[in-house]
XYZ file of C-alpha atoms in Angstrom:
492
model
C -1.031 30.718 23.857
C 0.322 28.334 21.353
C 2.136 29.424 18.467
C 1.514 33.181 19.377
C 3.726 35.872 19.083
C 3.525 36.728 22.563
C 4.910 34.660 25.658
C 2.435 32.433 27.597
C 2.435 32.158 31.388
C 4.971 30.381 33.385
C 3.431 26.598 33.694
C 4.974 26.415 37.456
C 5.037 29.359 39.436
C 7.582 29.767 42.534
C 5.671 30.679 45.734
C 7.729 30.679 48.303
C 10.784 32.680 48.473
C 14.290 31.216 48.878
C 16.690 31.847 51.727
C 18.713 35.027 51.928
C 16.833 35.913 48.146
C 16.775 39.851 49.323
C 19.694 41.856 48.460
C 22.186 38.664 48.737
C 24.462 37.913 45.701
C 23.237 34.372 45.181
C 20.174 32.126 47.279
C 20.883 29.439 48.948
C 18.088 27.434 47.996
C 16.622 27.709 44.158
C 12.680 27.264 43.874
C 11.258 24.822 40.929
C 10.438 26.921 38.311
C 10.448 26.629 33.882
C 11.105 28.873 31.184
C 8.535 30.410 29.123
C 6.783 28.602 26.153
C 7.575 29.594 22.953
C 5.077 27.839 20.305
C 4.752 24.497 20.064
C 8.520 22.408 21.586
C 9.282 20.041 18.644
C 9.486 16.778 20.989
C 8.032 13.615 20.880
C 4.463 13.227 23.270
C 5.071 11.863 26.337
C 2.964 8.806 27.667
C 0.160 9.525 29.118
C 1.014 6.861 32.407
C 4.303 6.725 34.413
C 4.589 2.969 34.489
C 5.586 2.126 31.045
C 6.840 4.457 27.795
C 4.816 4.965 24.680
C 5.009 2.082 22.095
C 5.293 4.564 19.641
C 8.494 6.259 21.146
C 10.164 3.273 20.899
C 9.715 2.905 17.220
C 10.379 6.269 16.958
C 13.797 5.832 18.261
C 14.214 3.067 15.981
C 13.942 5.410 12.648
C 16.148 7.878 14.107
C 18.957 5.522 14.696
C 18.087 3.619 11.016
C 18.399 7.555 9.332
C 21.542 8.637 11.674
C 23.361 5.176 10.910
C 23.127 3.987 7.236
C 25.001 1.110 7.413
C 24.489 -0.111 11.203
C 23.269 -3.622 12.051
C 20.798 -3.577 14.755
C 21.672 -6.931 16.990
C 18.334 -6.246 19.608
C 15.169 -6.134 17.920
C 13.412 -8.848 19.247
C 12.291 -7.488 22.920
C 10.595 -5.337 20.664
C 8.282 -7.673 18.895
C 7.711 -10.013 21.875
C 6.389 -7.086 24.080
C 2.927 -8.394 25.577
C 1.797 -4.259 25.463
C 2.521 -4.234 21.529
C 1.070 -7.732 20.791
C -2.329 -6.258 22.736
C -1.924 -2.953 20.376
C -1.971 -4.634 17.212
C -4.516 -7.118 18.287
C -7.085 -4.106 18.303
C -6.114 -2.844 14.850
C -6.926 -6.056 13.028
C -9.708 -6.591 10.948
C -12.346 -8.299 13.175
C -14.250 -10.177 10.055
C -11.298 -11.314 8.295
C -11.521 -15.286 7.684
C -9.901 -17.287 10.335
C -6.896 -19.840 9.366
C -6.067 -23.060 9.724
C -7.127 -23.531 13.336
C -10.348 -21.646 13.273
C -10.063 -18.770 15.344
C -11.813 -16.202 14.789
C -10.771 -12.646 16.397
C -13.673 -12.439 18.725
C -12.889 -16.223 20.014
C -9.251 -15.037 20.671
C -10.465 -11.958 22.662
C -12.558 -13.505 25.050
C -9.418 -14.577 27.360
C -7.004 -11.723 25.242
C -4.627 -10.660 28.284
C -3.549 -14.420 29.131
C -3.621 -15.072 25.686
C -1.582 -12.449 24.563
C 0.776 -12.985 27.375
C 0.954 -16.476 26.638
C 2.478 -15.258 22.560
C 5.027 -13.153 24.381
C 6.212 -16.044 26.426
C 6.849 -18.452 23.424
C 8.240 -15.308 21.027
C 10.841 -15.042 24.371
C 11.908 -18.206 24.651
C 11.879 -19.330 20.680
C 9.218 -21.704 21.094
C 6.579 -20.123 18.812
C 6.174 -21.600 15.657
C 4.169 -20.451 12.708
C 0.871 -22.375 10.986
C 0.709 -23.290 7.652
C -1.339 -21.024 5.368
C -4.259 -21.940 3.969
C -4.217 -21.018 0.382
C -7.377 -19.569 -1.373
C -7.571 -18.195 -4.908
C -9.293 -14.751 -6.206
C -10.155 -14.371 -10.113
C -7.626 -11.523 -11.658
C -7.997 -9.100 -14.243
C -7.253 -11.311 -17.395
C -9.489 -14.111 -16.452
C -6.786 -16.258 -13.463
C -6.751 -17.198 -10.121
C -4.273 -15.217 -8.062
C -3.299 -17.342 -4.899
C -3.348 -15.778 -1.666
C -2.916 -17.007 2.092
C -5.214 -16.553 5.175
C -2.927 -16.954 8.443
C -4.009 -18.091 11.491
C -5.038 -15.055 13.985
C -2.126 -15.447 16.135
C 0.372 -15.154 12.950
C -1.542 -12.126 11.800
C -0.826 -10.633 15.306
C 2.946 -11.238 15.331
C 3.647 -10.594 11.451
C 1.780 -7.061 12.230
C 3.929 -6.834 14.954
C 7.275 -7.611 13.082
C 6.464 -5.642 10.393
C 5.780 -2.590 12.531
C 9.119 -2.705 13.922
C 11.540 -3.936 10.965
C 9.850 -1.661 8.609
C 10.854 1.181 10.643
C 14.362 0.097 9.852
C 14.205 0.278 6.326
C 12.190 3.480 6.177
C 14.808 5.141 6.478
C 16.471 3.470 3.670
C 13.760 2.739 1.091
C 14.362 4.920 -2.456
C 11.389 7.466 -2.459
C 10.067 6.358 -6.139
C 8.958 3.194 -3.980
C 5.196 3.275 -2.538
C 3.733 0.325 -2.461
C 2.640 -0.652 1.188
C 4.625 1.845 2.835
C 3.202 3.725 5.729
C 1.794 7.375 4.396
C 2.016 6.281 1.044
C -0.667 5.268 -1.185
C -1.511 4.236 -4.864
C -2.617 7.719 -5.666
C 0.590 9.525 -4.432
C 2.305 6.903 -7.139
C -0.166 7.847 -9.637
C 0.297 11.497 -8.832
C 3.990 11.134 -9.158
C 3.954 9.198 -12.433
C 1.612 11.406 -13.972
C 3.435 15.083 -12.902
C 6.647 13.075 -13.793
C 5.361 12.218 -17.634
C 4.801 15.617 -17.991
C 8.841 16.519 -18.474
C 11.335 15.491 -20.582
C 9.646 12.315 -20.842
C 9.324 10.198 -24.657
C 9.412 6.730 -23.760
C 7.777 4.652 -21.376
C 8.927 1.212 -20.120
C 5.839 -0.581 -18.325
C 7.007 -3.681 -16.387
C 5.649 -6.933 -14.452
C 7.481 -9.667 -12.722
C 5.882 -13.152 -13.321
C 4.877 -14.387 -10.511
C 7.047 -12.045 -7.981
C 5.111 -13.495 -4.856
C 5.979 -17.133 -5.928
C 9.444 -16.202 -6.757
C 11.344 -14.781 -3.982
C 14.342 -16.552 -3.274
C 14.619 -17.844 0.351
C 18.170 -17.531 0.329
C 18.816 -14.260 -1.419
C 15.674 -12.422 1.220
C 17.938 -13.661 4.294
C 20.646 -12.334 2.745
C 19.235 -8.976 1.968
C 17.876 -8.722 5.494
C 21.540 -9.482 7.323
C 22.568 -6.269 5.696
C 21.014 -4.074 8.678
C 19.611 -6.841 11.052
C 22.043 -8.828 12.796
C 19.480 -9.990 15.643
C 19.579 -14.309 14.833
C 16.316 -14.504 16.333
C 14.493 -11.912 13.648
C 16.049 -13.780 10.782
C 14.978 -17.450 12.158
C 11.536 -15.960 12.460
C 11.185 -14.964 9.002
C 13.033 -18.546 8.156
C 10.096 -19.821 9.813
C 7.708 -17.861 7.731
C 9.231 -18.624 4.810
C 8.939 -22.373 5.056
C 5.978 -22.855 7.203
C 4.058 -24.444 3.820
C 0.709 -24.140 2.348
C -2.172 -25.974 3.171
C -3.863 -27.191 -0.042
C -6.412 -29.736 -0.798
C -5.794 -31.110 2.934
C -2.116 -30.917 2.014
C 0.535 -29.068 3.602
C 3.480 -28.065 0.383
C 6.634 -26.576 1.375
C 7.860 -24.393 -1.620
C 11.500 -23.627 -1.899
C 10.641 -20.258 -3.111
C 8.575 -17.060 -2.523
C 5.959 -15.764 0.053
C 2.120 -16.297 0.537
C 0.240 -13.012 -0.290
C -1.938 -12.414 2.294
C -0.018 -11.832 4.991
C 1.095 -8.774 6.564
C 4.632 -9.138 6.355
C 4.586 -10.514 2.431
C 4.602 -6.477 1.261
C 7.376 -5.749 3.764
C 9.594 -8.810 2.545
C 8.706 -7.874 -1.170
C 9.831 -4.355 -0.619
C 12.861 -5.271 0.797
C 13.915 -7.737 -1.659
C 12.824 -5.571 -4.279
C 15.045 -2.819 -2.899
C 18.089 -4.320 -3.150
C 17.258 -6.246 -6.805
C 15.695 -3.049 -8.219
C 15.540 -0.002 -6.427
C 19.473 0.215 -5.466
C 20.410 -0.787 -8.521
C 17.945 1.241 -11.363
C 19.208 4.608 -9.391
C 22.579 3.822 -9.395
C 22.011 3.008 -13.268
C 20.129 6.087 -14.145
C 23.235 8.212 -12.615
C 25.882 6.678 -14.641
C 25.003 5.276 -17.637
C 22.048 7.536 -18.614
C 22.306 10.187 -21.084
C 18.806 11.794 -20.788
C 16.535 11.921 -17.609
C 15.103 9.231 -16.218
C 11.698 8.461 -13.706
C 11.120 5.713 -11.805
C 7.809 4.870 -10.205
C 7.274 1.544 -8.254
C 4.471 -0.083 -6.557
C 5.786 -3.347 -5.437
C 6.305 -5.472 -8.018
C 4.501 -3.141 -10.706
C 7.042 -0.710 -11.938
C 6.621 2.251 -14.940
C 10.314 3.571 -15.696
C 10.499 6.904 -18.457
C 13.045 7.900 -20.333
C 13.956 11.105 -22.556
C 16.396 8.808 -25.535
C 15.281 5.755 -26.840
C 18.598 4.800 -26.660
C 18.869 4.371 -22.788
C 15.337 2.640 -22.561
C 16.346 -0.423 -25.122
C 20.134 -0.402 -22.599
C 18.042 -0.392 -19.776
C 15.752 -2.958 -20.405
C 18.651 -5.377 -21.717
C 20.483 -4.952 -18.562
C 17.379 -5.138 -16.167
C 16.380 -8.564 -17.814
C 20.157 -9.519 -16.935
C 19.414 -7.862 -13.299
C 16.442 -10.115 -12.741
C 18.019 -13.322 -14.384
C 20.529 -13.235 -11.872
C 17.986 -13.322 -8.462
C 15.708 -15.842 -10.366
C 12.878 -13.607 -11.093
C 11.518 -12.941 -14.769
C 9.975 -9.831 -16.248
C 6.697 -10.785 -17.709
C 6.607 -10.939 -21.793
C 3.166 -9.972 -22.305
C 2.936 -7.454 -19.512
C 6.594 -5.586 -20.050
C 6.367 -3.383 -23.010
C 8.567 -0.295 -24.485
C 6.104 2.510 -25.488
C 6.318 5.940 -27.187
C 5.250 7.791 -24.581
C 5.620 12.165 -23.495
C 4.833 15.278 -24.708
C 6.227 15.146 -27.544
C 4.882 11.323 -29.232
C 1.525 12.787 -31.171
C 3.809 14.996 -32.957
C 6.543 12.341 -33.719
C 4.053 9.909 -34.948
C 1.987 12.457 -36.699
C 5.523 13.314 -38.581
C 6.266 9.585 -39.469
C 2.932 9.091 -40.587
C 1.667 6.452 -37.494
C -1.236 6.434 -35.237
C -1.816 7.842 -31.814
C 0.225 7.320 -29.085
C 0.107 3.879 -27.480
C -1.618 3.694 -23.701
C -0.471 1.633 -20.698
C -2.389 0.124 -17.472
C -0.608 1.181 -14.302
C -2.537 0.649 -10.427
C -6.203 -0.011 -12.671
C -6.084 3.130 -14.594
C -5.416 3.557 -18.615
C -3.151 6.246 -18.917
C -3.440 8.073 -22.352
C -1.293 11.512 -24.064
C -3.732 13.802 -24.257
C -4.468 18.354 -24.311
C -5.966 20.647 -22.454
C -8.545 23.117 -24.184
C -5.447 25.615 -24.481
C -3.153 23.101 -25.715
C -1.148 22.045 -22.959
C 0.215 18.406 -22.663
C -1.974 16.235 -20.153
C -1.937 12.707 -18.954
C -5.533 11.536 -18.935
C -6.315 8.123 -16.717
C -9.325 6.162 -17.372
C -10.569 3.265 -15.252
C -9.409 0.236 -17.003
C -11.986 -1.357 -19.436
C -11.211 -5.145 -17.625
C -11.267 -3.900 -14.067
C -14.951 -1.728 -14.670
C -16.490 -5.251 -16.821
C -14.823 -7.726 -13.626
C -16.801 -5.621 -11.315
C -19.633 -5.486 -12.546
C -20.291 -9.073 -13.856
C -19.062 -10.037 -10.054
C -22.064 -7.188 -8.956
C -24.208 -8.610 -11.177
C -24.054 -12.509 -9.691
C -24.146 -10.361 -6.127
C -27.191 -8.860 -6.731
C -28.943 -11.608 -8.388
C -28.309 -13.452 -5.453
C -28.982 -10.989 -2.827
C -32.497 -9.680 -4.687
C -34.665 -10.904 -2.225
C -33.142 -9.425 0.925
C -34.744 -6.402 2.628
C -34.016 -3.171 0.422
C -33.002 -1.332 3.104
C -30.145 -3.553 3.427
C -30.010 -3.930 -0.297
C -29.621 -0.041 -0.340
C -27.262 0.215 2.514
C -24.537 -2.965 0.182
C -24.565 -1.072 -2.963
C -24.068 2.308 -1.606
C -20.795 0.954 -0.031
C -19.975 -0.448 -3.664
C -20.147 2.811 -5.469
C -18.541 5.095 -2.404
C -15.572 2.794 -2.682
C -15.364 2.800 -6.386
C -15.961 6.661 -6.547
C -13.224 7.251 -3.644
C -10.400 5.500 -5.744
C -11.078 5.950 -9.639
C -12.687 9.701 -8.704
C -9.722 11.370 -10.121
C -9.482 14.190 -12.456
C -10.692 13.488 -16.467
C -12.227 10.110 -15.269
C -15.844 11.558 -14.683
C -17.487 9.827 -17.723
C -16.101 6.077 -16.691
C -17.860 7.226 -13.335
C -21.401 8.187 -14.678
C -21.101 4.414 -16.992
C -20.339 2.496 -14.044
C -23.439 4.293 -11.860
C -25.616 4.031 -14.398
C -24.749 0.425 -15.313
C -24.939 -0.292 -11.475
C -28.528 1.038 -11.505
C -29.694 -1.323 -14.044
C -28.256 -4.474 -12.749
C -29.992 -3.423 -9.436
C -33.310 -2.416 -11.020
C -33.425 -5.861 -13.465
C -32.576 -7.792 -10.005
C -35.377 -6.104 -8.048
C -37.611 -6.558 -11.058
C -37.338 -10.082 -11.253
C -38.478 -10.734 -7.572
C -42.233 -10.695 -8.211
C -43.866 -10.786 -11.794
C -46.300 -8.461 -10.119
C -44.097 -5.262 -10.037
C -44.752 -1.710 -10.539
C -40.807 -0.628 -10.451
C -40.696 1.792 -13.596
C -37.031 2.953 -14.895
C -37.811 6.597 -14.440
C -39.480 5.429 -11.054
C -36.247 3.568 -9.847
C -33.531 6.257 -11.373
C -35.759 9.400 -9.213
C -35.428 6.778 -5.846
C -31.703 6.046 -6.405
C -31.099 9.561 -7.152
C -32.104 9.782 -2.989
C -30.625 6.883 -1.717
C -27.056 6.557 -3.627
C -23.970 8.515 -3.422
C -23.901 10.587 -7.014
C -20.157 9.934 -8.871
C -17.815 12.606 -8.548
C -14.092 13.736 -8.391
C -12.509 13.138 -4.908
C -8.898 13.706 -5.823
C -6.690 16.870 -7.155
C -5.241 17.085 -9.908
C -1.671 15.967 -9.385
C 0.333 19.156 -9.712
C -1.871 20.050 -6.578
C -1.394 16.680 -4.489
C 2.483 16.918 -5.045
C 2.789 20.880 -4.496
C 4.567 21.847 -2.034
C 4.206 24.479 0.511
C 5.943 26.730 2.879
């Protein structure tokens, strides 16, 4: 009986009785036996095999020592990273038709010999003589029209950045600020939009929208070791992110070392960013907001993408005089067309209505437009819309797609674009976002049916014929999240 009211049945039983047991004051011998179960034990699961412990409990152990001990330096980390069991974990979890780096391996080439291969990693992590590629830089169009740069690492650097990541990140768990979500384990970018959006709904009347320029590009070398030495004090961790740091991109056939920042691509980038960023922003922006502010203050971060709200106007302008001063000082730069100071809350219709201005200026946060808006009753809202440059991007980049892919069987046609509008759906499906759903659907449909049209001038593919076949075949858009108060509610 688990969590019953009643008591289960002893899990060993005694069977045989002990010596002098009747009508002595005490037995000589005691037989194995347990207590009764009560519910569920709150312990960690044991492994499942005798000859080795969980992974998992060793991490485990790690957190509770990071959350008991807030300022201890952990000098033995590395045994952790170099274990040939852990290495063969996160080889499983990668993504197998990700692009292979610099030397070509892809992850089914690696797994053909994976034991002696993966035994062969743990061998040079022990004895310091593994040394990371260079990353081969590729570029992806943004938002506003440039290339952002990002790295693909060689498969045996995805396997032991995974790996260090797994482990040091359970170290700062326990000391990352909890209005910081981005790439954090159980964290996502709708419990940040849920959080910014319950938080705009308080005492809330101006909103300070930041971007570093270039945040990837601009981490200090220098300051990041630093910052790390405050809680790891194990030389061979911090050599191997030295290493990381400086292992160069490969560009044009040429490997550049930069003196500065970290390739985005790779799976410890977010950790380092998070980390840096913790100590440049995160320590510092809640240690401001408990002194200096008058009025309350919210903070909501998503790596480098921050939205901070303030009740006085006052405290916003201080804030953002002091923060450019913060960010001056560990070489990084807000961004001048991307940081703006907004009127912002429950309360800016009425203030701007009263000194005679417009509505209430919007701001992009995580791809959605976030606007002040009412309820049928009356009651102060924050609506998000799917950002007019991300929907147009995507579907000009569908558009060359299916032009491309028109002749292909429609069955697999069919199967490509359903995966295109589940994703979409399953991250801009949130509440008051159901019309920028139906646009891009039916805008989807029409690139699809000119596409098909155009493979034979002897067609018979009607509109109304097409629209009652995708109708079948495609998912329909519709709302896959809560509303926020219902994400964040808690219950007991």
């Amino acid at each position: 009986m688990m969590n019953g009211i009643g008591k289960s049945d002893r899990l060993v039983v005694p069977k045989n009785p002990s010596n002098k047991a009747a009508g002595a004051p005490a037995a000589t011998e005691r037989v194995e036996g347990r207590g009764l179960a009560k519910g569920n034990p709150q312990q960690f699961p044991r492994s499942r095999t005798q000859s080795r412990e969980m992974l998992r409990r060793k991490l485990w152990r790690i957190r509770q020592v990071a959350e008991r001990r807030k300022k201890e330096q952990f000098t033995a980390l590395w045994h952790h990273i170099y274990n040939p069991n852990r290495l063969h974990e996160v080889y499983w979890a990668l993504n197998r038709s990700s692009a292979p780096g610099v030397d070509g391996v892809t992850w089914k080439q690696y797994g053909e010999q994976l034991w002696r291969n993966v035994t062969t990693l743990a061998g040079r992590l022990m004895c310091g003589a593994y040394k990371p590629l260079p990353v081969e830089r590729a570029y992806i169009p943004k938002v506003d029209g440039r290339q952002r740069p990002i790295g693909k690492n060689a498969l045996e650097d995805k396997i032991v950045q995974r790996t260090f990541a797994e482990v040091v990140g359970e170290v700062y768990e326990a000391d990352f600020l909890g209005f910081s979500y981005g790439c954090r384990p159980g964290r996502s970018q709708h419990n940040a939009l849920d959080a910014l959006s319950v938080a705009l709904t308080r005492r809330v009347s101006w909103v300070l929208d930041a971007d570093i320029r270039g945040f990837f590009d601009a981490i200090d070398h220098e300051w990041m070791l630093r910052f790390l030495q405050h809680r790891i004090a194990d030389r061979r961790v911090l050599r191997q992110v030295e290493r990381w740091l400086t292992a160069g991109v490969l560009e044009e056939g040429e490997v550049r070392v930069a003196e500065a920042g970290t390739p985005q691509g790779g799976n410890v980038s977010p950790l380092l960013a998070n980390i840096y960023l913790h100590y440049v922003f995160d320590l510092w922006a809640h240690r401001w907001r408990c002194r200096h502010a008058r009025g309350d203050v919210i903070i909501v971060r998503y790596v480098d993408d921050f939205v901070v709200g303030f009740q006085f106007r006052e405290d916003a302008e201080r804030f953002l005089t002091e923060l450019r001063e913060r960010m001056r000082r560990f070489r990084l730069e807000l961004h001048a067309d991307k940081t703006r100071l907004i009127e912002f809350g429950r309360f800016a219709a009425d203030n701007r209505r009263r000194r005679g201005e417009g509505k209430p200026e919007t701001f992009n946060f995580l791809g959605f437009k976030h606007i002040c808006s009412t309820t049928r009753q009356g009651k102060f809202v924050v609506r998000r819309h799917t950002m007019r440059q991300r929907m147009t991007t995507k579907l000009r980049s569908l558009k060359i797609d299916l032009k491309r892919n028109r002749h292909q069987k429609l069955a697999q046609q069919r199967q490509w674009v359903s995966a295109v509008l589940r994703g979409h759906f399953q991250y801009y499906g949130v509440p008051f976002n159901s019309r920028a759903l139906g646009v891009f659907y039916r805008e989807v449909l029409w690139h699809w049916w000119r596409a098909l049209r155009r493979r034979s001038h002897k067609h018979n593919l009607t509109w109304e014929r097409f629209c009652r076949k995708a109708g079948r075949w495609l998912p329909q858009p519709r709302i896959h999240h809560p509303y926020p108060h219902q994400r964040l509610r808690v219950t007991t």
